[in-house]
């Protein structure tokens, strides 16, 4: 039998209640959306607090679901790795043999570096990690680039703390709630990271583009040439990011400003490390000049 074209509720109480509750939910959703839009425009701090409160509730649930999806997705990868393990083993052995000379040279350089730093009494300051947390969400299709971390003020996470992954720098904490934090990624247009080139120490700025990449801009000179494959790490300038953290690699040769690909991709990261802001050690006090020896006072004349 063909379905009836008359969609009026008629005398059916069930259809009447369904239609009524549908209208109520639609009106309530529109009112809540308008209220949130007004709060974000006229009272951003209140909207930020409400957003982080909701994120603190949804972040643990998203973390559990993300762990389950990762476990299921890892099964085909594990099966494929088992079939190709012999070929990968031979490739890795050949690569280790080729890099043995470079490894020996690097060890000699590292030993000389430690000896010279000890002679110069140079002290290293490593930022203390606060917590390792899961990145449960990130904006991959928006002009603004944020990520959600399933750790907040209860775990000691506060705004301004740098966030890094195993491959390199991820960003910094922008907002923190009780059990969740919002991370500003280095690819966001509002992100500026002081960096230096690894091969010669040239300072530069890594500015986010909003499309998953960053711009590397020279700061001290004009007509600076960048080569494809140049790697940049944090310089430690500004006191927020610790020096030596990998940031990005230049995509193509250019001058003054070039595109670079970040080492850490938030979309593929499971966990990230939240660290305390890096503060450079104060310079040592200048050595005090030796006081001149006291001269003996002349004896008083006898009267």
Short mmCIF file of C-alpha atoms in Angstrom, two decimals:
data_model
loop_
_atom_site.label_atom_id
_atom_site.label_comp_id
_atom_site.label_asym_id
_atom_site.label_seq_id
_atom_site.Cartn_x
_atom_site.Cartn_y
_atom_site.Cartn_z
CA UNK A 1 0.00 0.00 0.00
CA UNK A 2 1.35 3.43 -0.91
CA UNK A 3 2.25 5.68 2.05
CA UNK A 4 -0.21 8.40 2.89
CA UNK A 5 0.73 11.87 1.67
CA UNK A 6 -1.24 13.63 4.41
CA UNK A 7 1.26 14.47 7.14
CA UNK A 8 -1.17 16.35 9.41
CA UNK A 9 -1.30 15.11 12.99
CA UNK A 10 -5.07 14.54 12.90
CA UNK A 11 -6.40 12.92 16.06
CA UNK A 12 -3.29 10.85 16.85
CA UNK A 13 -2.01 11.88 20.27
CA UNK A 14 1.41 10.34 19.61
CA UNK A 15 1.92 12.39 16.47
CA UNK A 16 0.70 15.52 18.20
CA UNK A 17 3.12 15.05 21.11
CA UNK A 18 6.00 14.26 18.75
CA UNK A 19 5.36 17.40 16.72
CA UNK A 20 4.97 19.53 19.85
CA UNK A 21 8.22 18.29 21.44
CA UNK A 22 10.02 18.74 18.12
CA UNK A 23 9.01 22.41 18.02
CA UNK A 24 9.96 22.84 21.69
CA UNK A 25 13.43 21.38 21.14
CA UNK A 26 13.96 23.51 18.03
CA UNK A 27 12.98 26.71 19.85
CA UNK A 28 15.10 25.78 22.89
CA UNK A 29 18.12 25.09 20.68
CA UNK A 30 17.70 28.43 18.92
CA UNK A 31 17.42 30.27 22.26
CA UNK A 32 20.50 28.54 23.70
CA UNK A 33 22.48 29.24 20.52
CA UNK A 34 21.49 32.91 20.57
CA UNK A 35 22.42 33.17 24.27
CA UNK A 36 25.84 31.62 23.66
CA UNK A 37 26.44 33.91 20.67
CA UNK A 38 25.54 36.97 22.74
CA UNK A 39 27.78 35.81 25.60
CA UNK A 40 30.72 35.27 23.25
CA UNK A 41 30.31 38.82 21.90
CA UNK A 42 29.45 40.83 25.02
CA UNK A 43 31.05 38.74 27.80
CA UNK A 44 33.98 36.65 26.46
CA UNK A 45 35.29 35.60 29.94
CA UNK A 46 31.92 34.09 30.89
CA UNK A 47 31.66 32.33 27.54
CA UNK A 48 35.22 30.99 27.94
CA UNK A 49 34.39 29.63 31.42
CA UNK A 50 31.23 27.94 30.10
CA UNK A 51 33.12 26.47 27.14
CA UNK A 52 35.84 25.00 29.37
CA UNK A 53 33.22 23.63 31.77
CA UNK A 54 31.55 21.77 28.90
CA UNK A 55 34.96 20.62 27.62
CA UNK A 56 35.84 19.26 31.07
CA UNK A 57 32.75 17.03 30.86
CA UNK A 58 33.21 15.88 27.27
CA UNK A 59 37.01 15.48 27.25
CA UNK A 60 37.13 12.28 29.41
CA UNK A 61 34.41 10.66 27.28
CA UNK A 62 36.23 11.64 24.09
CA UNK A 63 39.47 10.28 25.51
CA UNK A 64 37.91 6.86 26.17
CA UNK A 65 36.34 6.75 22.70
CA UNK A 66 39.62 7.84 21.10
CA UNK A 67 41.49 5.06 22.90
CA UNK A 68 38.98 2.49 21.64
CA UNK A 69 39.22 3.74 18.05
CA UNK A 70 43.03 3.63 18.20
CA UNK A 71 42.95 0.06 19.53
CA UNK A 72 40.67 -1.10 16.70
CA UNK A 73 42.64 0.79 14.03
CA UNK A 74 45.93 -0.71 15.21
CA UNK A 75 44.85 -4.28 14.39
CA UNK A 76 45.24 -4.06 10.56
CA UNK A 77 48.50 -2.17 11.00
CA UNK A 78 49.89 -4.86 13.30
CA UNK A 79 48.93 -7.59 10.80
CA UNK A 80 50.57 -5.72 7.91
CA UNK A 81 53.72 -5.10 9.97
CA UNK A 82 53.98 -8.81 10.79
CA UNK A 83 53.99 -9.73 7.08
CA UNK A 84 56.62 -7.10 6.21
CA UNK A 85 58.82 -7.46 9.30
CA UNK A 86 61.64 -9.32 7.52
CA UNK A 87 62.04 -6.72 4.79
CA UNK A 88 61.93 -3.88 7.32
CA UNK A 89 64.52 -5.63 9.47
CA UNK A 90 66.98 -5.90 6.55
CA UNK A 91 66.38 -2.24 5.63
CA UNK A 92 67.00 -1.08 9.19
CA UNK A 93 70.21 -3.14 9.45
CA UNK A 94 71.55 -1.57 6.24
CA UNK A 95 70.60 1.92 7.43
CA UNK A 96 72.29 1.38 10.80
CA UNK A 97 75.47 0.24 9.02
CA UNK A 98 75.47 3.36 6.82
CA UNK A 99 74.98 5.69 9.80
CA UNK A 100 77.59 4.05 12.05
CA UNK A 101 80.32 6.50 11.04
CA UNK A 102 78.04 9.48 11.58
CA UNK A 103 77.06 8.14 15.00
CA UNK A 104 80.71 7.82 16.03
CA UNK A 105 81.41 11.38 14.90
CA UNK A 106 78.34 12.66 16.77
CA UNK A 107 79.47 10.94 19.96
CA UNK A 108 82.90 12.61 19.72
CA UNK A 109 81.26 16.01 19.18
CA UNK A 110 78.90 15.45 22.12
CA UNK A 111 81.83 14.52 24.38
CA UNK A 112 83.77 17.64 23.35
CA UNK A 113 80.66 19.75 23.89
CA UNK A 114 80.16 18.41 27.42
CA UNK A 115 83.84 19.02 28.25
CA UNK A 116 83.78 22.60 26.96
CA UNK A 117 80.54 23.38 28.79
CA UNK A 118 82.05 22.04 31.99
CA UNK A 119 85.12 24.25 31.50
CA UNK A 120 82.91 27.29 30.87
CA UNK A 121 80.62 26.35 33.79
CA UNK A 122 77.55 26.55 31.56
CA UNK A 123 74.42 25.34 33.29
CA UNK A 124 71.46 23.80 31.49
CA UNK A 125 67.94 24.41 32.66
CA UNK A 126 65.39 21.86 31.54
CA UNK A 127 61.70 22.76 32.02
CA UNK A 128 59.91 20.43 34.40
CA UNK A 129 57.08 18.37 32.88
CA UNK A 130 53.68 18.91 34.45
CA UNK A 131 51.62 16.07 33.00
CA UNK A 132 51.35 13.81 29.97
CA UNK A 133 47.82 13.99 28.56
CA UNK A 134 45.87 12.83 25.53
CA UNK A 135 44.98 15.15 22.67
CA UNK A 136 41.34 14.21 22.13
CA UNK A 137 40.41 16.70 19.40
CA UNK A 138 41.92 19.25 17.03
CA UNK A 139 40.54 21.65 14.41
CA UNK A 140 41.83 20.40 11.05
CA UNK A 141 39.37 22.15 8.72
CA UNK A 142 39.11 25.61 10.29
CA UNK A 143 41.13 28.80 9.86
CA UNK A 144 41.81 28.76 13.61
CA UNK A 145 43.89 25.87 14.91
CA UNK A 146 43.18 24.59 18.43
CA UNK A 147 43.43 21.24 20.21
CA UNK A 148 41.67 19.86 23.28
CA UNK A 149 43.74 18.28 26.04
CA UNK A 150 42.14 15.96 28.60
CA UNK A 151 43.99 17.56 31.56
CA UNK A 152 43.20 20.82 33.34
CA UNK A 153 43.74 22.81 36.49
CA UNK A 154 43.28 19.74 38.68
CA UNK A 155 46.40 18.23 37.06
CA UNK A 156 48.30 21.55 37.33
CA UNK A 157 47.78 22.79 33.75
CA UNK A 158 47.52 26.58 33.52
CA UNK A 159 47.43 29.02 30.57
CA UNK A 160 50.81 29.81 29.05
CA UNK A 161 52.38 26.37 29.47
CA UNK A 162 54.11 24.96 26.36
CA UNK A 163 52.89 21.66 24.90
CA UNK A 164 55.17 19.34 22.93
CA UNK A 165 54.98 15.90 21.37
CA UNK A 166 57.60 13.25 20.63
CA UNK A 167 58.47 14.85 17.27
CA UNK A 168 58.43 18.51 18.27
CA UNK A 169 56.53 21.55 19.53
CA UNK A 170 52.72 21.44 19.44
CA UNK A 171 51.73 24.83 20.91
CA UNK A 172 50.83 26.43 24.22
CA UNK A 173 47.88 26.25 26.62
CA UNK A 174 45.40 29.04 25.92
CA UNK A 175 42.59 28.20 28.37
CA UNK A 176 42.26 25.62 31.11
CA UNK A 177 39.22 24.17 32.85
CA UNK A 178 38.98 21.69 35.73
CA UNK A 179 39.66 18.60 33.59
CA UNK A 180 40.41 19.98 30.09
CA UNK A 181 42.60 22.58 28.43
CA UNK A 182 42.49 24.39 25.10
CA UNK A 183 45.80 24.44 23.21
CA UNK A 184 46.75 27.11 20.66
CA UNK A 185 48.67 25.21 17.96
CA UNK A 186 51.79 26.64 16.33
CA UNK A 187 49.91 26.57 12.99
CA UNK A 188 47.30 29.07 14.24
CA UNK A 189 47.56 32.60 12.74
CA UNK A 190 47.95 34.07 16.26
CA UNK A 191 50.96 31.87 17.07
CA UNK A 192 54.51 33.30 16.91
CA UNK A 193 57.46 31.14 17.98
CA UNK A 194 61.08 32.41 18.12
CA UNK A 195 63.27 29.84 16.34
CA UNK A 196 66.80 29.41 15.02
CA UNK A 197 68.26 27.45 12.14
CA UNK A 198 70.12 24.34 13.22
CA UNK A 199 73.03 24.57 10.76
CA UNK A 200 74.15 28.12 11.59
CA UNK A 201 71.99 29.41 14.48
CA UNK A 202 70.32 32.14 12.41
CA UNK A 203 67.32 33.58 14.36
CA UNK A 204 63.87 33.64 12.78
CA UNK A 205 60.15 33.64 13.60
CA UNK A 206 57.75 30.75 12.94
CA UNK A 207 54.30 32.24 12.31
CA UNK A 208 51.20 30.09 11.87
CA UNK A 209 49.23 30.22 8.62
CA UNK A 210 45.99 28.47 9.64
CA UNK A 211 46.36 25.76 6.99
CA UNK A 212 48.56 23.26 8.84
CA UNK A 213 51.86 24.94 7.92
CA UNK A 214 53.97 27.84 9.24
CA UNK A 215 55.88 30.76 7.72
CA UNK A 216 59.57 31.05 8.59
CA UNK A 217 60.58 34.73 8.54
CA UNK A 218 64.04 36.18 9.04
CA UNK A 219 64.32 38.87 11.71
CA UNK A 220 67.84 40.33 11.63
CA UNK A 221 68.76 40.61 7.95
CA UNK A 222 67.29 41.04 4.50
CA UNK A 223 67.67 38.78 1.46
CA UNK A 224 68.26 35.73 3.64
CA UNK A 225 68.26 32.50 1.66
CA UNK A 226 66.46 29.42 2.95
CA UNK A 227 67.21 26.01 1.50
CA UNK A 228 64.75 23.15 1.21
CA UNK A 229 65.21 20.87 4.21
CA UNK A 230 66.46 23.57 6.62
CA UNK A 231 65.39 22.61 10.13
CA UNK A 232 64.39 25.09 12.81
CA UNK A 233 64.21 24.63 16.59
CA UNK A 234 63.09 26.93 19.38
CA UNK A 235 65.67 29.53 20.37
CA UNK A 236 64.57 30.08 23.98
CA UNK A 237 64.01 33.80 23.35
CA UNK A 238 61.05 35.17 25.29
CA UNK A 239 61.25 32.73 28.18
CA UNK A 240 58.25 30.57 27.19
CA UNK A 241 59.61 27.75 25.03
CA UNK A 242 62.76 25.88 26.03
CA UNK A 243 65.60 26.06 23.46
CA UNK A 244 66.28 23.15 21.14
CA UNK A 245 62.71 21.85 20.64
CA UNK A 246 62.10 20.90 16.94
CA UNK A 247 59.53 23.16 15.28
CA UNK A 248 59.44 22.89 11.47
CA UNK A 249 61.34 22.04 8.28
CA UNK A 250 61.47 24.27 5.19
CA UNK A 251 59.43 22.91 2.30
CA UNK A 252 61.05 24.72 -0.67
CA UNK A 253 63.93 27.08 -1.35
CA UNK A 254 63.17 30.77 -0.93
CA UNK A 255 64.27 34.06 0.62
CA UNK A 256 63.15 36.16 3.60
CA UNK A 257 59.89 34.18 4.15
CA UNK A 258 59.29 30.53 3.24
CA UNK A 259 56.76 27.81 3.96
CA UNK A 260 57.65 25.09 6.45
CA UNK A 261 56.00 21.89 7.64
CA UNK A 262 55.78 21.36 11.45
CA UNK A 263 57.41 18.26 12.84
CA UNK A 264 54.51 17.56 15.23
CA UNK A 265 51.10 16.93 13.63
CA UNK A 266 48.32 17.21 16.25
CA UNK A 267 45.98 15.09 14.11
CA UNK A 268 48.25 12.06 14.47
CA UNK A 269 49.34 12.58 18.09
CA UNK A 270 47.91 10.47 20.88
CA UNK A 271 49.69 12.01 23.85
CA UNK A 272 51.46 15.30 24.48
CA UNK A 273 53.66 16.60 27.28
CA UNK A 274 52.76 19.79 29.13
CA UNK A 275 55.80 21.63 30.51
CA UNK A 276 56.38 24.62 32.71
CA UNK A 277 57.40 27.84 30.93
CA UNK A 278 61.13 28.09 30.34
CA UNK A 279 62.85 31.02 32.00
CA UNK A 280 66.51 31.69 31.14
CA UNK A 281 68.87 31.69 34.08
CA UNK A 282 69.86 35.19 35.24
CA UNK A 283 73.40 36.21 34.30
CA UNK A 284 76.00 35.64 37.00
CA UNK A 285 76.84 38.70 39.08
CA UNK A 286 79.99 40.54 38.02
CA UNK A 287 83.07 39.68 40.06
CA UNK A 288 83.75 42.13 42.82
CA UNK A 289 86.94 44.14 42.65
CA UNK A 290 89.43 43.32 45.35
CA UNK A 291 89.47 45.93 48.09
CA UNK A 292 92.79 47.82 48.38
CA UNK A 293 94.87 46.84 51.37
CA UNK A 294 94.44 49.13 54.36
CA UNK A 295 97.43 51.43 54.92
CA UNK A 296 98.67 51.76 58.50
CA UNK A 297 97.76 55.12 59.98
CA UNK A 298 100.58 57.47 60.89
CA UNK A 299 101.28 57.78 64.67
CA UNK A 300 99.96 60.94 66.28
CA UNK A 301 102.67 63.54 67.13
CA UNK A 302 103.74 63.64 70.78
CA UNK A 303 102.92 66.79 72.69
#
